[in-house]
């Protein structure tokens, strides 16, 4: 086992880093390889000092600093089954003081697994997690390995949003007595914020912020602090949604896609009381990872939404009102884009599952 880990780290570091130049609407951009040799990477988190964390779905967390990668000990046990495993990582906004990070993962449960949120402290050496605490877990989970969601976003007020998929059990997305197929919001200690939309409502989980979601695997805040999410449809009907408290986003009652069999989903594309997406794709692009860009390095992109495509190997840029896909950023580095984040300096980082790598994009 020790030898295998050593070989993995050697693979991560042995090939010199390289850059690719891509043409975009804002001119040339440079895409620099930051780490490679990863096994099904899922999320990247950039720390204030420029080092970064990467999750691998099988349960490994890596810390990369000054070109050196090392395994982080103390991660939670995960149910690495299908789409489940160690999923998102988000660096706390006050990391410099608290050294806390947030993780989402498929937590083993009796009869299966459920999406869970944990917080832990990263050691000064960057190789160990301490004081790991599970803040929330979706109970009951399920025995299948599909549709865990599972982005965690720290809101401007310090509360935490977590996206949870329907686990392949479509009707559960409309059952507010459990968190399946919802976006939940909790305080940093795992308690329920008093202003959540369903606090005090009978037979509704008070953590629920919104519901009627299929499998939201991308989420991020805009400049106004509003939450946006990218969500997998079935055959067609991938969505970008502006997530608002207490709203029902329709799955599986309405959808712009069809079942994989070709049959119609639910009641069509519209129903009173159910939210419409701000944008949808048909055919599906398999969206995963969403960033609302600040404009630091590319002022002309301020407020634009970037979404990674797992299916068609590009980064979509969406802008305007109504929201429209206005550009595809693509090259050899954008093979199966799983995550996309903005670093403190305004650089755009993304994960290519197809390349097993993390990349950094800056003006060329």
PDB file of C-alpha atoms in Angstrom, residues 4 54 78 109 156 161 175 302:
ATOM      1  CA  UNK A   4       1.469   2.175  -4.275  1.00  0.00           C
ATOM      2  CA  UNK A  54      -8.073  17.778  -4.773  1.00  0.00           C
ATOM      3  CA  UNK A  78     -16.796   6.857   1.996  1.00  0.00           C
ATOM      4  CA  UNK A 109     -25.412   3.759   5.936  1.00  0.00           C
ATOM      5  CA  UNK A 156     -22.068  35.214   2.208  1.00  0.00           C
ATOM      6  CA  UNK A 161     -25.678  25.127   0.832  1.00  0.00           C
ATOM      7  CA  UNK A 175     -41.150  14.423  -1.000  1.00  0.00           C
ATOM      8  CA  UNK A 302     -17.871  39.608 -15.053  1.00  0.00           C
TER       9      UNK A 302
END
